[in-house]
CSV table of C-alpha atoms in Angstrom, one decimal:
chain,number,residue,atom,x,y,z
Q,26,MET,CA,44.2,-133.9,351.1
Q,27,LEU,CA,45.7,-130.1,352.4
Q,28,HIS,CA,42.7,-128.5,350.7
Q,29,ALA,CA,40.4,-130.2,351.9
Q,30,LEU,CA,41.9,-129.2,355.8
Q,31,GLY,CA,41.9,-125.7,354.3
Q,32,ASP,CA,45.5,-125.5,353.0
Q,33,PRO,CA,46.7,-125.1,356.1
Q,34,GLN,CA,50.4,-125.2,354.7
Q,35,LYS,CA,49.7,-121.9,353.1
Q,36,GLU,CA,49.4,-119.8,356.4
Q,37,GLY,CA,52.1,-119.1,358.7
Q,38,HIS,CA,55.6,-119.0,359.0
Q,39,TYR,CA,58.0,-122.0,357.9
Q,40,ILE,CA,61.8,-123.0,358.2
Q,41,HIS,CA,62.4,-126.0,355.9
Q,42,ILE,CA,65.2,-128.5,356.4
Q,43,THR,CA,66.4,-131.5,353.9
Q,44,GLY,CA,69.9,-133.0,353.8
Q,45,THR,CA,71.3,-136.7,354.0
Q,46,ASN,CA,72.5,-136.6,358.2
Q,47,GLY,CA,72.0,-133.8,360.3
Q,48,LYS,CA,68.7,-132.4,360.1
Q,49,GLY,CA,67.0,-133.7,362.8
Q,50,SER,CA,69.7,-132.9,365.2
Q,51,THR,CA,69.4,-129.4,362.9
Q,52,ALA,CA,65.8,-128.8,363.5
Q,53,ASN,CA,65.8,-129.2,366.7
Q,54,ALA,CA,68.3,-126.5,367.8
Q,55,ILE,CA,66.4,-123.9,365.4
Q,56,ALA,CA,63.5,-124.3,367.2
Q,57,HIS,CA,65.1,-124.4,370.4
Q,58,VAL,CA,66.9,-121.1,369.6
Q,59,LEU,CA,64.2,-119.9,368.4
Q,60,GLU,CA,61.7,-120.6,371.3
Q,61,ALA,CA,64.5,-119.0,373.8
Q,62,GLY,CA,63.7,-116.2,371.6
Q,63,GLY,CA,60.6,-116.1,372.6
Q,64,LEU,CA,58.7,-117.7,369.7
Q,65,LYS,CA,55.8,-120.1,370.1
Q,66,VAL,CA,57.9,-122.7,367.4
Q,67,GLY,CA,56.2,-125.7,366.1
Q,68,LEU,CA,58.7,-128.9,364.6
Q,69,PHE,CA,57.8,-131.6,362.8
Q,70,THR,CA,60.5,-134.7,362.3
Q,71,SER,CA,60.8,-138.2,361.8
Q,72,PRO,CA,61.2,-140.8,362.9
Q,73,PHE,CA,60.0,-140.8,366.5
Q,74,ILE,CA,62.2,-142.0,369.7
Q,75,MET,CA,60.3,-142.8,372.2
Q,76,ARG,CA,56.4,-142.1,371.1
Q,77,PHE,CA,54.8,-141.5,368.1
Q,78,ASN,CA,53.7,-138.0,369.9
Q,79,GLU,CA,57.3,-136.7,369.3
Q,80,ARG,CA,56.6,-136.0,365.3
Q,81,MET,CA,54.9,-133.1,366.0
Q,82,MET,CA,55.6,-130.6,368.9
Q,83,ILE,CA,55.3,-127.1,370.0
Q,84,ASP,CA,57.7,-125.3,372.2
Q,85,HIS,CA,59.6,-129.2,372.3
Q,86,LYS,CA,56.2,-130.6,373.5
Q,87,PRO,CA,55.1,-133.3,371.7
Q,88,ILE,CA,51.1,-133.4,371.1
Q,89,PRO,CA,49.1,-134.2,373.8
Q,90,ASP,CA,47.1,-137.5,373.5
Q,91,ASP,CA,43.6,-136.0,373.3
Q,92,GLU,CA,44.7,-133.3,370.6
Q,93,LEU,CA,46.3,-136.2,368.5
Q,94,VAL,CA,42.9,-138.0,368.7
Q,95,GLN,CA,41.2,-134.7,367.6
Q,96,ALA,CA,43.7,-134.0,364.3
Q,97,VAL,CA,43.5,-137.9,363.2
Q,98,ALA,CA,39.4,-137.5,363.6
Q,99,VAL,CA,39.4,-134.4,361.2
Q,100,ALA,CA,42.0,-135.4,358.9
Q,101,ARG,CA,39.9,-138.7,358.5
Q,102,ALA,CA,36.9,-137.3,357.8
Q,103,ALA,CA,38.5,-135.4,355.3
Q,104,LEU,CA,40.3,-138.0,354.1
Q,105,ASP,CA,36.7,-139.9,353.5
Q,106,ASP,CA,35.0,-137.1,352.1
Q,107,LEU,CA,37.6,-137.3,349.4
Q,108,ARG,CA,37.2,-140.9,349.1
Q,109,THR,CA,33.5,-140.4,348.5
Q,110,ALA,CA,34.3,-138.0,345.5
Q,111,GLN,CA,36.9,-140.3,344.1
Q,112,PRO,CA,36.7,-143.6,345.3
Q,113,ASP,CA,40.7,-144.3,344.1
Q,114,PHE,CA,41.9,-141.4,345.7
Q,115,ASN,CA,44.5,-142.3,348.4
Q,116,VAL,CA,47.3,-140.9,350.4
Q,117,THR,CA,50.6,-142.8,352.1
Q,118,GLU,CA,51.0,-142.6,356.0
Q,119,PHE,CA,53.1,-140.4,355.5
Q,120,GLU,CA,51.5,-137.6,353.6
Q,121,PHE,CA,48.4,-138.4,355.9
Q,122,VAL,CA,50.4,-137.3,359.2
Q,123,THR,CA,51.9,-134.3,357.5
Q,124,ALA,CA,49.0,-133.0,356.8
Q,125,LEU,CA,48.0,-133.2,360.4
Q,126,ALA,CA,51.0,-131.9,361.6
Q,127,PHE,CA,50.4,-128.4,359.0
Q,128,TRP,CA,46.4,-128.7,360.0
Q,129,TYR,CA,47.5,-129.1,364.0
Q,130,PHE,CA,50.4,-126.2,363.9
Q,131,ARG,CA,47.3,-123.7,362.5
Q,132,GLN,CA,45.1,-124.6,364.9
Q,133,ARG,CA,47.8,-123.6,367.6
Q,134,ARG,CA,48.7,-120.5,366.0
Q,135,VAL,CA,52.3,-121.2,366.1
Q,136,ASP,CA,54.6,-118.1,365.4
Q,137,VAL,CA,57.0,-120.5,363.1
Q,138,ALA,CA,57.0,-124.6,362.3
Q,139,VAL,CA,60.4,-126.0,361.5
Q,140,ILE,CA,59.3,-128.9,359.0
Q,141,GLU,CA,62.0,-131.5,358.1
Q,142,VAL,CA,61.5,-133.3,355.0
Q,143,GLY,CA,61.0,-137.2,355.0
Q,144,ILE,CA,62.9,-138.0,351.8
Q,145,GLY,CA,64.8,-135.9,349.4
Q,146,GLY,CA,62.8,-132.5,348.6
Q,147,ASP,CA,61.6,-132.1,345.4
Q,148,THR,CA,59.0,-134.3,346.2
Q,149,ASP,CA,58.7,-135.1,349.4
Q,150,SER,CA,55.1,-134.7,351.2
Q,151,THR,CA,56.5,-131.6,352.9
Q,152,ASN,CA,57.3,-129.5,349.8
Q,153,VAL,CA,54.3,-127.6,349.7
Q,154,ILE,CA,55.6,-125.1,351.5
Q,155,THR,CA,57.2,-121.7,350.8
Q,156,PRO,CA,59.5,-120.9,353.8
Q,157,VAL,CA,61.6,-117.8,355.0
Q,158,VAL,CA,64.7,-119.8,355.3
Q,159,SER,CA,65.7,-123.4,353.6
Q,160,VAL,CA,68.5,-125.5,354.9
Q,161,LEU,CA,70.4,-128.2,353.3
Q,162,THR,CA,72.9,-129.9,355.8
Q,163,GLU,CA,74.6,-132.0,353.7
Q,164,VAL,CA,74.4,-134.5,350.6
Q,165,ALA,CA,75.7,-138.0,350.5
Q,166,LEU,CA,74.4,-141.3,349.5
Q,167,ASP,CA,71.6,-142.7,350.7
Q,168,HIS,CA,67.9,-143.8,349.7
Q,169,GLN,CA,69.5,-144.2,345.7
Q,170,LYS,CA,66.6,-146.1,344.7
Q,171,LEU,CA,64.7,-143.1,345.5
Q,172,LEU,CA,67.1,-140.1,344.7
Q,173,GLY,CA,69.5,-141.8,342.3
Q,174,ASN,CA,72.9,-142.7,342.1
Q,175,THR,CA,75.1,-140.3,342.3
Q,176,ILE,CA,75.7,-136.6,344.7
Q,177,ALA,CA,74.5,-134.8,342.0
Q,178,ALA,CA,71.3,-136.5,341.3
Q,179,ILE,CA,70.5,-136.6,345.0
Q,180,ALA,CA,71.7,-133.1,345.6
Q,181,THR,CA,69.1,-131.9,342.8
Q,182,HIS,CA,66.4,-133.7,344.9
Q,183,LYS,CA,67.3,-131.8,348.0
Q,184,ALA,CA,68.2,-128.7,346.2
Q,185,GLY,CA,64.1,-128.4,345.4
Q,186,ILE,CA,63.0,-127.3,348.7
Q,187,ILE,CA,65.2,-123.8,347.5
Q,188,LYS,CA,62.2,-121.3,346.2
Q,189,PRO,CA,62.3,-118.2,344.8
Q,190,GLY,CA,64.0,-115.2,346.4
Q,191,VAL,CA,64.3,-117.6,349.5
Q,192,PRO,CA,67.9,-117.3,351.6
Q,193,VAL,CA,69.2,-121.1,351.8
Q,194,VAL,CA,71.8,-122.0,354.5
Q,195,THR,CA,73.8,-125.4,353.8
Q,196,GLY,CA,76.9,-127.0,355.4
Q,197,ASP,CA,80.1,-127.0,353.6
Q,198,LEU,CA,79.0,-129.2,350.7
Q,199,VAL,CA,81.0,-131.7,348.7
Q,200,PRO,CA,81.7,-130.0,344.9
Q,201,GLU,CA,79.2,-132.0,343.2
Q,202,ALA,CA,76.0,-131.0,345.7
Q,203,ALA,CA,78.0,-127.4,345.9
Q,204,ALA,CA,77.5,-127.2,342.1
Q,205,VAL,CA,74.2,-128.0,342.2
Q,206,VAL,CA,72.9,-125.7,344.9
Q,207,ALA,CA,75.0,-122.9,343.3
Q,208,ALA,CA,72.9,-123.1,339.8
Q,209,LYS,CA,69.7,-123.1,341.8
Q,210,THR,CA,70.4,-120.4,344.2
Q,211,GLN,CA,71.3,-118.7,340.8
Q,212,SER,CA,68.3,-119.7,339.1
Q,213,THR,CA,65.8,-118.7,342.0
Q,214,GLY,CA,67.9,-115.4,342.7
Q,215,SER,CA,67.8,-117.0,346.4
Q,216,GLN,CA,71.2,-115.9,348.6
Q,217,TRP,CA,73.1,-118.7,349.7
Q,218,PHE,CA,74.9,-118.7,353.2
Q,219,ARG,CA,77.5,-121.5,353.2
Q,220,PHE,CA,79.0,-123.2,355.9
Q,221,GLY,CA,83.1,-122.3,356.0
Q,222,ARG,CA,82.8,-119.4,353.6
Q,223,ASP,CA,80.1,-117.3,355.2
Q,224,PHE,CA,79.7,-118.9,359.0
Q,225,THR,CA,81.9,-121.2,360.9
Q,226,VAL,CA,82.9,-122.6,364.0
Q,227,PRO,CA,86.7,-121.4,364.4
Q,228,LYS,CA,87.2,-123.4,367.6
Q,229,ALA,CA,85.5,-126.5,369.8
Q,230,LYS,CA,86.5,-129.0,372.2
Q,231,LEU,CA,85.0,-131.5,374.4
Q,232,HIS,CA,83.1,-130.1,377.6
Q,233,GLY,CA,81.6,-133.2,379.8
Q,234,TRP,CA,79.7,-135.3,377.3
Q,235,GLY,CA,78.9,-132.3,375.2
Q,236,GLN,CA,81.0,-129.0,373.3
Q,237,ARG,CA,82.5,-126.0,374.0
Q,238,LEU,CA,82.5,-123.8,370.6
Q,239,ALA,CA,82.5,-120.6,369.3
Q,240,TYR,CA,80.4,-119.8,366.3
Q,241,GLN,CA,81.6,-116.7,363.6
Q,242,ASP,CA,80.2,-115.3,360.8
Q,243,GLU,CA,80.0,-111.6,358.8
Q,244,ASP,CA,78.1,-109.7,362.1
Q,245,GLY,CA,81.1,-111.2,364.6
Q,246,SER,CA,81.3,-114.3,366.9
Q,247,LEU,CA,80.2,-115.6,369.7
Q,248,ALA,CA,82.3,-117.5,372.3
Q,249,ASP,CA,81.7,-120.1,375.0
Q,250,LEU,CA,78.5,-121.7,373.6
Q,251,THR,CA,78.2,-125.1,375.1
Q,252,VAL,CA,76.0,-127.9,373.5
Q,253,PRO,CA,74.8,-131.0,375.1
Q,254,LEU,CA,75.7,-132.9,372.2
Q,255,VAL,CA,78.8,-135.0,371.1
Q,256,GLY,CA,80.7,-135.7,367.6
Q,257,ASP,CA,82.4,-132.8,365.7
Q,258,TYR,CA,79.8,-133.1,362.8
Q,259,GLN,CA,77.6,-131.7,365.5
Q,260,GLN,CA,79.3,-128.2,365.3
Q,261,ARG,CA,78.7,-127.7,361.8
Q,262,ASN,CA,75.0,-128.7,362.4
Q,263,MET,CA,75.1,-125.9,365.7
Q,264,ALA,CA,76.3,-123.4,363.0
Q,265,ILE,CA,73.8,-123.7,360.8
Q,266,ALA,CA,71.2,-123.8,363.4
Q,267,ILE,CA,72.5,-120.3,364.3
Q,268,LYS,CA,72.9,-118.9,361.1
Q,269,THR,CA,69.0,-119.9,360.3
Q,270,ALA,CA,67.8,-118.5,363.6
Q,271,LYS,CA,69.7,-115.4,363.0
Q,272,ILE,CA,68.3,-115.4,359.1
Q,273,TYR,CA,64.9,-115.9,360.1
Q,274,ALA,CA,64.6,-113.2,362.8
Q,275,GLN,CA,66.3,-110.8,360.6
Q,276,VAL,CA,63.5,-111.5,357.6
Q,277,THR,CA,60.8,-111.5,360.1
Q,278,ASP,CA,62.0,-108.2,362.1
Q,279,TRP,CA,62.1,-110.6,365.2
Q,280,PRO,CA,64.6,-109.5,368.1
Q,281,LEU,CA,67.0,-112.5,368.4
Q,282,THR,CA,69.6,-112.1,370.7
Q,283,ALA,CA,73.2,-113.5,371.5
Q,284,ARG,CA,71.8,-114.7,374.8
Q,285,ASP,CA,69.0,-116.5,373.3
Q,286,ILE,CA,71.4,-118.5,370.7
Q,287,ARG,CA,73.1,-119.5,374.2
Q,288,GLN,CA,70.0,-120.5,375.6
Q,289,GLY,CA,68.8,-122.2,373.0
Q,290,LEU,CA,71.8,-124.3,372.0
Q,291,ALA,CA,72.2,-125.3,375.7
Q,292,ALA,CA,68.9,-126.6,375.5
Q,293,SER,CA,69.7,-129.1,372.1
Q,294,ARG,CA,69.2,-132.5,374.1
Q,295,TRP,CA,68.2,-134.8,370.8
Q,296,PRO,CA,67.5,-139.1,371.2
Q,297,ALA,CA,69.7,-141.3,369.7
Q,298,ARG,CA,72.6,-139.1,368.7
Q,299,LEU,CA,75.8,-140.0,370.4
Q,300,GLU,CA,72.9,-140.0,373.2
Q,301,LYS,CA,74.8,-141.6,376.8
Q,302,ILE,CA,72.1,-143.1,378.3
Q,303,SER,CA,74.3,-145.0,381.0
Q,304,ASP,CA,77.4,-144.8,382.7
Q,305,SER,CA,77.1,-148.3,385.2
Q,306,PRO,CA,77.4,-149.9,382.4
Q,307,PHE,CA,78.1,-147.7,379.6
Q,308,ILE,CA,75.7,-147.4,377.0
Q,309,VAL,CA,75.3,-145.1,374.3
Q,310,LEU,CA,72.9,-144.9,371.3
Q,311,ASP,CA,73.0,-143.6,368.0
Q,312,GLY,CA,71.0,-143.3,365.0
Q,313,ALA,CA,73.9,-143.5,362.0
Q,314,HIS,CA,72.1,-145.4,359.2
Q,315,ASN,CA,74.5,-144.6,356.2
Q,316,PRO,CA,77.5,-144.5,355.3
Q,317,ASP,CA,78.5,-141.2,355.9
Q,318,GLY,CA,76.7,-141.7,359.1
Q,319,ILE,CA,79.1,-144.3,360.1
Q,320,LYS,CA,82.0,-142.5,358.8
Q,321,GLY,CA,81.3,-139.8,361.4
Q,322,LEU,CA,80.4,-142.4,364.1
Q,323,VAL,CA,83.9,-144.1,363.8
Q,324,VAL,CA,85.5,-140.6,363.9
Q,325,ALA,CA,83.6,-139.4,367.3
Q,326,LEU,CA,84.1,-142.8,369.1
Q,327,HIS,CA,87.6,-142.8,368.2
Q,328,GLU,CA,87.4,-139.3,369.8
Q,329,LEU,CA,85.6,-140.0,372.7
Q,330,PHE,CA,87.1,-143.4,373.7
Q,331,SER,CA,90.6,-144.1,374.0
Q,332,GLY,CA,90.1,-147.4,374.8
Q,333,PRO,CA,88.1,-150.3,373.2
Q,334,VAL,CA,84.8,-150.3,372.4
Q,335,THR,CA,81.7,-152.8,371.8
Q,336,VAL,CA,79.5,-151.8,368.8
Q,337,ILE,CA,76.4,-153.3,368.1
Q,338,ALA,CA,74.9,-152.7,364.8
Q,339,GLY,CA,71.3,-153.4,363.8
Q,340,ILE,CA,70.9,-152.0,359.7
Q,341,LEU,CA,67.9,-152.4,357.2
Q,342,ALA,CA,68.7,-153.9,354.1
Q,343,ASP,CA,67.7,-150.9,352.0
Q,344,LYS,CA,70.8,-149.5,353.1
Q,345,ASP,CA,74.3,-149.9,352.3
Q,346,TYR,CA,74.8,-152.6,354.5
Q,347,ALA,CA,78.4,-154.3,353.1
Q,348,SER,CA,79.9,-150.8,353.4
Q,349,MET,CA,78.6,-149.9,356.5
Q,350,ALA,CA,79.6,-153.3,358.4
Q,351,ASP,CA,82.9,-152.9,357.1
Q,352,MET,CA,83.7,-149.9,358.5
Q,353,LEU,CA,82.5,-150.8,361.5
Q,354,THR,CA,84.3,-154.1,361.8
Q,355,ARG,CA,87.7,-152.5,360.5
Q,356,ALA,CA,87.6,-150.1,362.8
Q,357,PHE,CA,86.4,-151.7,365.9
Q,358,ALA,CA,87.5,-155.0,367.2
Q,359,THR,CA,84.2,-156.2,368.6
Q,360,VAL,CA,81.1,-156.0,366.5
Q,361,TYR,CA,77.9,-157.4,366.5
Q,362,LEU,CA,75.8,-157.5,364.0
Q,363,VAL,CA,71.4,-158.3,364.8
Q,364,PRO,CA,68.2,-157.7,363.0
Q,365,VAL,CA,66.5,-154.4,363.6
Q,366,PRO,CA,63.1,-155.1,365.6
Q,367,GLY,CA,59.5,-154.4,364.3
Q,368,THR,CA,60.3,-153.4,361.0
Q,369,PRO,CA,59.7,-155.5,357.2
Q,370,ARG,CA,63.1,-153.5,356.1
Q,371,ALA,CA,65.1,-155.2,358.6
Q,372,LEU,CA,68.3,-156.8,356.8
Q,373,PRO,CA,67.2,-160.8,357.4
Q,374,GLU,CA,70.5,-163.0,359.0
Q,375,ALA,CA,71.1,-164.5,355.7
Q,376,GLY,CA,72.2,-160.7,354.6
Q,377,TYR,CA,74.3,-161.0,357.4
Q,378,GLN,CA,75.6,-164.0,357.0
Q,379,ARG,CA,77.4,-162.9,353.5
Q,380,LEU,CA,79.0,-160.2,355.5
Q,381,HIS,CA,81.4,-162.9,356.7
Q,382,GLU,CA,82.3,-160.1,359.3
Q,383,GLY,CA,81.3,-159.2,362.8
Q,384,GLN,CA,79.4,-161.5,365.6
Q,385,LEU,CA,75.8,-162.4,364.7
Q,386,LYS,CA,73.7,-162.4,367.5
Q,387,ASN,CA,69.6,-162.9,367.0
Q,388,SER,CA,68.7,-159.7,368.9
Q,389,TRP,CA,70.5,-156.6,370.3
Q,390,GLN,CA,69.3,-157.4,373.6
Q,391,ALA,CA,71.5,-161.0,373.3
Q,392,ALA,CA,74.4,-158.9,371.5
Q,393,LEU,CA,74.5,-156.9,374.8
Q,394,ALA,CA,74.4,-159.8,377.3
Q,395,ALA,CA,77.2,-160.9,375.5
Q,396,SER,CA,79.4,-158.0,375.6
Q,397,LEU,CA,78.2,-157.3,379.3
Q,398,ASP,CA,79.7,-160.8,380.4
Q,399,ALA,CA,82.6,-160.6,378.5
Q,400,ASP,CA,83.5,-157.1,379.6
Q,401,PRO,CA,81.1,-155.5,382.0
Q,402,ASP,CA,83.4,-152.1,382.0
Q,403,GLN,CA,84.0,-152.0,378.3
Q,404,PRO,CA,81.4,-149.3,376.7
Q,405,ILE,CA,78.7,-150.2,374.0
Q,406,VAL,CA,77.8,-148.4,371.4
Q,407,ILE,CA,74.3,-149.8,369.9
Q,408,THR,CA,73.9,-147.8,366.0
Q,409,GLY,CA,73.1,-148.5,362.4
Q,410,SER,CA,69.8,-147.2,362.6
Q,411,LEU,CA,67.2,-144.9,364.1
Q,412,TYR,CA,65.0,-147.7,364.3
Q,413,LEU,CA,67.1,-149.8,366.5
Q,414,ALA,CA,68.7,-146.9,368.4
Q,415,ALA,CA,64.4,-146.2,369.3
Q,416,ALA,CA,64.0,-150.1,370.3
Q,417,ALA,CA,67.0,-150.0,372.9
Q,418,ARG,CA,66.2,-146.5,374.4
Q,419,GLN,CA,62.3,-147.8,374.5
Q,420,THR,CA,63.1,-150.6,376.4
Q,421,LEU,CA,66.3,-149.6,378.9
Q,422,LEU,CA,64.8,-146.0,379.3
Q,423,GLU,CA,61.0,-147.8,379.6
Q,424,GLY,CA,59.6,-145.1,382.6
Q,425,LYS,CA,62.8,-142.9,382.5
Q,426,SER,CA,62.2,-140.8,380.1
């Protein structure tokens, strides 16, 4: 498919990002920092929150409708030609969209494209590039049917994006994952930069609905950086983004200043990641969709709120929904379990009933209404799936964002 489009993935500069959680926030921050440094930056992420066009952006502007229509027409023509020659030839939707993004970024001549994997890394559709920097945010259990049932197996998939001689930036990986990355970087001759060892965030504190933090690596420290994201895990994501942008600038001999980093981080809003969308009622959306993500969410909410919180959770059937629901119901007194709208992967009502925990509602809207009736002043958090967070955001912010 890519060859039929002229092999756009072989041209230009790339930054490739994988990880169980945090890859979207990190990719977004990397792009913002490089944009602040004067580069024209493509950004490919999934899933979208408000509109499909968000999947491929240039300088954080989603692909315009007319350009998306043109890109689809070109890609569809290439696919039709391939099917004429090979009737059994086919691609998945994600493969088609990935090819579309590579073609679009080449057409618009971006300086660099930040590419987020779909799932895993080694066999992911995006793993057809040789990036300037590879990034692995963290490794935890998720997508076990595709990636394996152990941390080591999942890490092996994700470490598949590491290419010979290409520097790698990672979070502070758990020992099983770190061992995999150590072996991989040794075999590829890639320099490894690890959070907590080679760069870190020595201090951070809440700053409104955001954070003020410091960053430190072998070059020195940057103090009083602000980011409009909450959750202590975002400190690690922002540090990874800074280190990645610095390495990219160094390898490509592009000037990147402390002011660029400061400006890029300050602009790094990212929807549905502990995002406050309303003060009255107080509503927060979060896309935590696996046990590790829910664990981070629980810690963050206890830090943000001293009083009770209502949680509305919708979980997909192919996730570890029992563990996720258990964590939420243990941490919060009021938890509503709801179906995720608009996806065949939604956990059916019977699945929720087997949990014997939480209050079941037939929609997130019904749960929201019940929460507001019970206590209109209590903060409400809608979570469990990015698809649920997206549906709620589209409805509640229709015409606003």
